[in-house]
Every structure is written in structure tokens, then in C-alpha cells.
PDB file of C-alpha atoms in Angstrom:
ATOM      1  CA  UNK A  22     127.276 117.371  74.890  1.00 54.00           C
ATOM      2  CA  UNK A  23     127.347 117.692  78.801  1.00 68.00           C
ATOM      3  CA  UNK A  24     125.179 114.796  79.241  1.00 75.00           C
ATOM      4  CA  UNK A  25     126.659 111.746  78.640  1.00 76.00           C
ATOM      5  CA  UNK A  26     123.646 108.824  77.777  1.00 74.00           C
ATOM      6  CA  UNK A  27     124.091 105.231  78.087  1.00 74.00           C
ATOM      7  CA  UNK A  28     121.888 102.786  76.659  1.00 78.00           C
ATOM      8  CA  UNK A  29     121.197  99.470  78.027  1.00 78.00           C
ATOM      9  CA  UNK A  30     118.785  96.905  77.122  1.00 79.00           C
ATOM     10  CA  UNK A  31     115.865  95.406  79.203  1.00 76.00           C
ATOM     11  CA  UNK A  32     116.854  92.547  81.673  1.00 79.00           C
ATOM     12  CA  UNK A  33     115.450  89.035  80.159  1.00 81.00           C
ATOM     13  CA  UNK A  34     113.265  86.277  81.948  1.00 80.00           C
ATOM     14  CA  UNK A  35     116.738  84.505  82.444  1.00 80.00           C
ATOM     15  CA  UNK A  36     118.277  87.949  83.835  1.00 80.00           C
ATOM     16  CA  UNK A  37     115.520  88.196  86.384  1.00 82.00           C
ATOM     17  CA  UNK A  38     115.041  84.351  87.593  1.00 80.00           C
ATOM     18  CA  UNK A  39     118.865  84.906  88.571  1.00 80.00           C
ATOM     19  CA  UNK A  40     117.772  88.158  90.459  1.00 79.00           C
ATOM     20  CA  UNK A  41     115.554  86.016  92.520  1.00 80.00           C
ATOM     21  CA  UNK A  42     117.175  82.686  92.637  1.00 74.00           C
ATOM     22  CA  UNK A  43     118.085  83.192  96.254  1.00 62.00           C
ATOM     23  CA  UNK A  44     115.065  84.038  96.979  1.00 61.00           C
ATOM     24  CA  UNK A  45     111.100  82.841  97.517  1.00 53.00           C
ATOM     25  CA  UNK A  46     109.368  82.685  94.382  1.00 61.00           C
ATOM     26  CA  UNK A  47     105.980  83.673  95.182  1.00 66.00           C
ATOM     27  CA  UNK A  48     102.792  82.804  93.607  1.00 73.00           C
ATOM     28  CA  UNK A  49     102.374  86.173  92.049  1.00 79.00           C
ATOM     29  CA  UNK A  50     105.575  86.247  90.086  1.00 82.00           C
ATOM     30  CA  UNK A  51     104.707  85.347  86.771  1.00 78.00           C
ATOM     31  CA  UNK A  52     102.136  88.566  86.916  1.00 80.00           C
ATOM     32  CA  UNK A  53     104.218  90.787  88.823  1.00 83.00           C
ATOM     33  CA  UNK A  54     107.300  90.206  86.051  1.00 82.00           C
ATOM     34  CA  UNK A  55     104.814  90.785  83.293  1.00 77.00           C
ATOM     35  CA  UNK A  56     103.703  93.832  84.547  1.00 76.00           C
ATOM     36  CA  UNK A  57     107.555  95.378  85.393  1.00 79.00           C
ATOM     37  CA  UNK A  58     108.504  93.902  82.157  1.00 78.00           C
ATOM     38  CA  UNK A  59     111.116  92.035  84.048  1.00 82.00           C
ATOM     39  CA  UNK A  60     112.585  94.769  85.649  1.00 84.00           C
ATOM     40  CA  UNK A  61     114.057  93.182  89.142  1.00 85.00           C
ATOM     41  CA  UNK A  62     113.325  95.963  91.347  1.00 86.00           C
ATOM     42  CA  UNK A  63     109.985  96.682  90.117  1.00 86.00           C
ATOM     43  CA  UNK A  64     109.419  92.923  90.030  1.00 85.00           C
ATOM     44  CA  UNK A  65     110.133  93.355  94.024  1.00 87.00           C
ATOM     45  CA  UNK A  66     108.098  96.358  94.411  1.00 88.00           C
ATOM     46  CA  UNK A  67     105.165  95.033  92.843  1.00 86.00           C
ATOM     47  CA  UNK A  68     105.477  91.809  94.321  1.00 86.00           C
ATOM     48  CA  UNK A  69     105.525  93.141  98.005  1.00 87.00           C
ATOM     49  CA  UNK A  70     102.534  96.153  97.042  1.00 86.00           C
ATOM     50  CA  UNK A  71     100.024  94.892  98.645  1.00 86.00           C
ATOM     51  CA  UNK A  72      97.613  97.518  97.546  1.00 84.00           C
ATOM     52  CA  UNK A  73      98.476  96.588  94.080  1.00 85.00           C
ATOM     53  CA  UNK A  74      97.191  93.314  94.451  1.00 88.00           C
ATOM     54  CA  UNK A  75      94.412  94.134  96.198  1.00 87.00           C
ATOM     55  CA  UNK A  76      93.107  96.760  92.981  1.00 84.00           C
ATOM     56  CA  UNK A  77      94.005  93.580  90.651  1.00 87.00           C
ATOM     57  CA  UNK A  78      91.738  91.067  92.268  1.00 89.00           C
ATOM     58  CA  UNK A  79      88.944  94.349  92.471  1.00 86.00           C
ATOM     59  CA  UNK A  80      88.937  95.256  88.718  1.00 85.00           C
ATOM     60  CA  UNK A  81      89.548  91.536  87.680  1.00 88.00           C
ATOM     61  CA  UNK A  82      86.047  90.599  89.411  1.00 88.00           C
ATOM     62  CA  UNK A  83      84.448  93.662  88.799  1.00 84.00           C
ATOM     63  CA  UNK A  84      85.463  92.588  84.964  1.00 84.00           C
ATOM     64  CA  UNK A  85      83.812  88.953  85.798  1.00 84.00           C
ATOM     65  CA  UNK A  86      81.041  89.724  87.994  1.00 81.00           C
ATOM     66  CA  UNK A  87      79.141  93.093  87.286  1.00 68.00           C
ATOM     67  CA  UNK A  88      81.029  94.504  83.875  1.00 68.00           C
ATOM     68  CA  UNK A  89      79.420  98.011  84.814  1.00 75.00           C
ATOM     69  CA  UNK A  90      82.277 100.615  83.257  1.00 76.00           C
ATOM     70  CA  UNK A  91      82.003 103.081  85.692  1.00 78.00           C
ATOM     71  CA  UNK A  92      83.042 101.214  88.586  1.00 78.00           C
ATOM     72  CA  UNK A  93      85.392  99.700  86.713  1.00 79.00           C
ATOM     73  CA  UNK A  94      86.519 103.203  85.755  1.00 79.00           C
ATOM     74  CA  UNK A  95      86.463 104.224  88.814  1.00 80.00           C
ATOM     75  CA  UNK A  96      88.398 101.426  90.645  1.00 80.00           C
ATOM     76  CA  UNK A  97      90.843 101.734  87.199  1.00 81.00           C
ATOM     77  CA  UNK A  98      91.766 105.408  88.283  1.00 80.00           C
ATOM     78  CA  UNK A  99      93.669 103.786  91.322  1.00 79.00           C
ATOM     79  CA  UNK A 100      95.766 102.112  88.770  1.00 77.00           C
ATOM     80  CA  UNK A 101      98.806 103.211  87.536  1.00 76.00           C
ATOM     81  CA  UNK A 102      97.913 103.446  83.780  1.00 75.00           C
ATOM     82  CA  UNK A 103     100.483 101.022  82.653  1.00 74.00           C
ATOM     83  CA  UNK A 104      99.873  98.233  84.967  1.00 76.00           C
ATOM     84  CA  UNK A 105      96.119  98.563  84.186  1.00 81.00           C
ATOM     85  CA  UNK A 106      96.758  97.818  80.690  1.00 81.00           C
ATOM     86  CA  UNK A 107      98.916  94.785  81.393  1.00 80.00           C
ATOM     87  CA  UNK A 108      96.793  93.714  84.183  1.00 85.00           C
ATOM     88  CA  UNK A 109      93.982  93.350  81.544  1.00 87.00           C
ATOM     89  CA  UNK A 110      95.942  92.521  78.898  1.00 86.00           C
ATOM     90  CA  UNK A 111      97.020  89.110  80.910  1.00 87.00           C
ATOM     91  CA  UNK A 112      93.738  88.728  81.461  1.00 90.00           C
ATOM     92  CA  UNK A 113      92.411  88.598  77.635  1.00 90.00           C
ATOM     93  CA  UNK A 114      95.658  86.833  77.058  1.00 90.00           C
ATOM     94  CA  UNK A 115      94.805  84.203  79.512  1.00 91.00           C
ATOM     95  CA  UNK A 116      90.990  83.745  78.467  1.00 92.00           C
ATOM     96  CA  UNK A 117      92.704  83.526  74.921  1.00 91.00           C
ATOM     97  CA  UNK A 118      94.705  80.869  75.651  1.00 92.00           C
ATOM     98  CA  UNK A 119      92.391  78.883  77.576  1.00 93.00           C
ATOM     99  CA  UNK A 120      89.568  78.883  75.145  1.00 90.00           C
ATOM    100  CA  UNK A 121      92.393  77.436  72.530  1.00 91.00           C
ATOM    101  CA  UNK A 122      93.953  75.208  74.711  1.00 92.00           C
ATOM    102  CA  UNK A 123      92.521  75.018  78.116  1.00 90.00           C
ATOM    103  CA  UNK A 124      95.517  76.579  79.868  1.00 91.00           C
ATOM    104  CA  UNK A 125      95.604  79.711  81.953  1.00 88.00           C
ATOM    105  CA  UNK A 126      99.556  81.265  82.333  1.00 83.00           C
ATOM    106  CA  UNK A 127      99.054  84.721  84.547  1.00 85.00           C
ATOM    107  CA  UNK A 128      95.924  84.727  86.227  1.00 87.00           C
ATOM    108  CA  UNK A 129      95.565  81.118  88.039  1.00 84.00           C
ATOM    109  CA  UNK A 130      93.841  82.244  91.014  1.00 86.00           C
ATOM    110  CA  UNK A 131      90.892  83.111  88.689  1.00 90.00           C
ATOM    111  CA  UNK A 132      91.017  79.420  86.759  1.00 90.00           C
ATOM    112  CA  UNK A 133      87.193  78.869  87.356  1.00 93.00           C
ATOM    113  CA  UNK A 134      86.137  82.303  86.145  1.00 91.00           C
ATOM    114  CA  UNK A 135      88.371  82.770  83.263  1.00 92.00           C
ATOM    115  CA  UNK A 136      87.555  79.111  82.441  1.00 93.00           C
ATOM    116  CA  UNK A 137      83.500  80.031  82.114  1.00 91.00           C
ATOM    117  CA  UNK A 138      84.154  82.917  80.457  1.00 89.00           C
ATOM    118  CA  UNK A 139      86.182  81.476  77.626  1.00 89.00           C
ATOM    119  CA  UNK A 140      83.110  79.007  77.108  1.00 90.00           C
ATOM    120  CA  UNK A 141      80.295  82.294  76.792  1.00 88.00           C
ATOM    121  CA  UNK A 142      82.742  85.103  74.851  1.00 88.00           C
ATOM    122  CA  UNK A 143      83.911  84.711  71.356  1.00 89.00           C
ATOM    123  CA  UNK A 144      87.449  85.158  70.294  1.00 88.00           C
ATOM    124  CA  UNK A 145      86.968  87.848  67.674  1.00 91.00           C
ATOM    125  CA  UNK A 146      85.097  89.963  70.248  1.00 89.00           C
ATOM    126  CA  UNK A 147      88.717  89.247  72.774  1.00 89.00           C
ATOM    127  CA  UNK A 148      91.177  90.505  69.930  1.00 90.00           C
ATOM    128  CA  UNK A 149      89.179  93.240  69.114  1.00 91.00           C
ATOM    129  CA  UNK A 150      88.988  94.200  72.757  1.00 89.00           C
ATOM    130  CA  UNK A 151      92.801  93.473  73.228  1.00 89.00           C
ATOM    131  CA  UNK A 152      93.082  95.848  70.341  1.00 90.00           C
ATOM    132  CA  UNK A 153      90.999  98.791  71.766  1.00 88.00           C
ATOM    133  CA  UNK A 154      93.606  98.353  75.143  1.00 86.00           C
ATOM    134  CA  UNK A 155      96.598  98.979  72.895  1.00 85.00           C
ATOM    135  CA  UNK A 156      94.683 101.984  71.429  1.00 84.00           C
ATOM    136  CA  UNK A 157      93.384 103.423  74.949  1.00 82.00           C
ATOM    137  CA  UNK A 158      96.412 102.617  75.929  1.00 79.00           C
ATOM    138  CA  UNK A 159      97.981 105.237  73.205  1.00 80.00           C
ATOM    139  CA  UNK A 160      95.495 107.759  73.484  1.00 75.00           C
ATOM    140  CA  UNK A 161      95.961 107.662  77.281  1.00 74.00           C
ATOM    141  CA  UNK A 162      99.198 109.410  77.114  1.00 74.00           C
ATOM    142  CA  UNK A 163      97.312 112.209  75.863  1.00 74.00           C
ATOM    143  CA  UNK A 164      94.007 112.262  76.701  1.00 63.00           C
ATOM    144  CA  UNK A 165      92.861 115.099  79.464  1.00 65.00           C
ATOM    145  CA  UNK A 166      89.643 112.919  80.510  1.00 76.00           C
ATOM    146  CA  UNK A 167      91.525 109.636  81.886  1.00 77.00           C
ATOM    147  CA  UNK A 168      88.253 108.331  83.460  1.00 77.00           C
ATOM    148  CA  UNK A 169      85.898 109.107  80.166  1.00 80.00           C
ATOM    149  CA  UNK A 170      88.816 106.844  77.859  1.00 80.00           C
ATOM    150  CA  UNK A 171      88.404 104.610  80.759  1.00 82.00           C
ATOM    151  CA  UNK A 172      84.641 104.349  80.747  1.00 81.00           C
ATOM    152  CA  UNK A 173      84.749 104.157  76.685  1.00 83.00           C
ATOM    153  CA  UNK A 174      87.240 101.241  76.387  1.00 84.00           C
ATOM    154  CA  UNK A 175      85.567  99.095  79.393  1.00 85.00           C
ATOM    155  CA  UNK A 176      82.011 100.334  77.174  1.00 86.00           C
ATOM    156  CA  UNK A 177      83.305  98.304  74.737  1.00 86.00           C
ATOM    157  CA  UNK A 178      84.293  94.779  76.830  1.00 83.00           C
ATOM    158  CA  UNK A 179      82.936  91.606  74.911  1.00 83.00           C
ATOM    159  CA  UNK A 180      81.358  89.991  78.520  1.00 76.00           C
ATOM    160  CA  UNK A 181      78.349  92.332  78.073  1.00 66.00           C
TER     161      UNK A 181
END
């Protein structure tokens, strides 16, 4: 063929602590590799999006304060679709891990919150939730009503 493909593998958490060893680590980092699956330069371009942040901290409280799914739909459709997921993926993940064991790894500058809200939501009602992401997730790809699959999997958030 014409085209001549070349396969690489993803960069590791080692691979992209070298990419930034020279330089600041900032508090976000953790998150921001997460979400780029450790891909340096998306690492750097979500680190320094300022607007990214700014939708994270919206849909995270809007999950801890007022759980109404359209707003959260709404503010969701600013998203890329992908970084939605993983943004509230770390967040189950971290409510998860700090009802078993009291620690929070992605999302510390919501400790108190995620904290209260491991105490009042069960952990069957979080995996099942974390498994209707991965499945919104799927049907995302090819669903023509993005905000309805929105609405439907934030519908069916265990805080309510």
C-alpha cells in the first residue's frame, strides 16, 4: 500500500513524569494526565485550558450541590465527550476509594464534598453508575441526541 502505518504504544506515567521533570508540576496534574491518558502534549494543553477547568469545577458541583440532569446536561454539552466521561469517572473513582479507605487520588480540591458524599451514597448504587458511564459512553459515539443520553445517564446518578 501507499500508506505506510506505524504503530506505537501509549506513553506511560514514567514516560510522562520525564516529559515534565523540568518543569512545574501543578496541582492539577494527576487529573489532567488521567484525562489525556498520559499523552504529554495533551497533558500540557489541558493543564494550561483554563476553560476546561473552569467546566470541571461547574459539573463537579452541579453533581454535589443541585443533581438536576438538565443543567448538568447542559453544562456537559461544553465538554468534550471524552473528558466528560473521565472527569466523572475520577470522580466515582475517588468517592469509591474514599468510602473504602478514606483517601481521595484525583479530585482533592473537593475532599470535603466527596468525603460527605461517600458517607450518604451506597457503593452498589456508584458501580452501577460507573457502569452506565462506560455504556453512555459507548452509545455516545452513536447516538444523534447527545444531550437526551446526557440527561438519561445523569437521570440515573445515585446522589438523588
Amino acid at each position: 500500500s501507499r500508506c505506510f502505518l506505524v504503530r506505537t504504544k501509549l506513553p506511560n506515567k514514567e514516560d510522562l513524569n520525564k516529559f515534565f521533570k523540568n518543569k512545574k508540576q501543578e496541582k492539577n496534574f494527576k487529573v489532567a494526565a488521567e484525562i489525556s491518558e498520559n499523552m504529554p502534549y495533551k497533558t500540557q494543553r489541558i493543564l494550561s485550558d483554563c476553560n476546561f477547568w473552569k467546566l470541571r469545577k461547574e459539573i463537579i458541583t452541579s453533581l454535589i450541590i443541585n443533581n438536576n440532569p438538565m443543567d448538568m446536561a447542559e453544562i456537559s454539552q461544553k465538554f468534550e465527550l471524552k473528558s466528560l466521561a473521565l472527569v466523572i469517572q475520577t470522580f466515582i473513582y475517588d468517592i469509591i476509594t474514599c468510602k473504602s479507605s478514606g483517601s481521595i487520588k484525583f479530585n482533592t480540591d473537593f475532599s470535603k464534598e466527596i468525603n460527605s458524599l461517600s458517607k450518604k451514597v451506597s457503593a452498589i448504587g456508584l458501580y452501577k453508575w460507573y457502569d452506565e458511564m462506560i455504556t453512555c459512553k459507548r452509545d455516545l459515539k452513536n447516538n444523534l441526541n447527545i444531550k437526551l443520553a446526557i440527561e438519561n445517564f445523569f437521570l440515573k446518578n445515585p446522589f438523588n
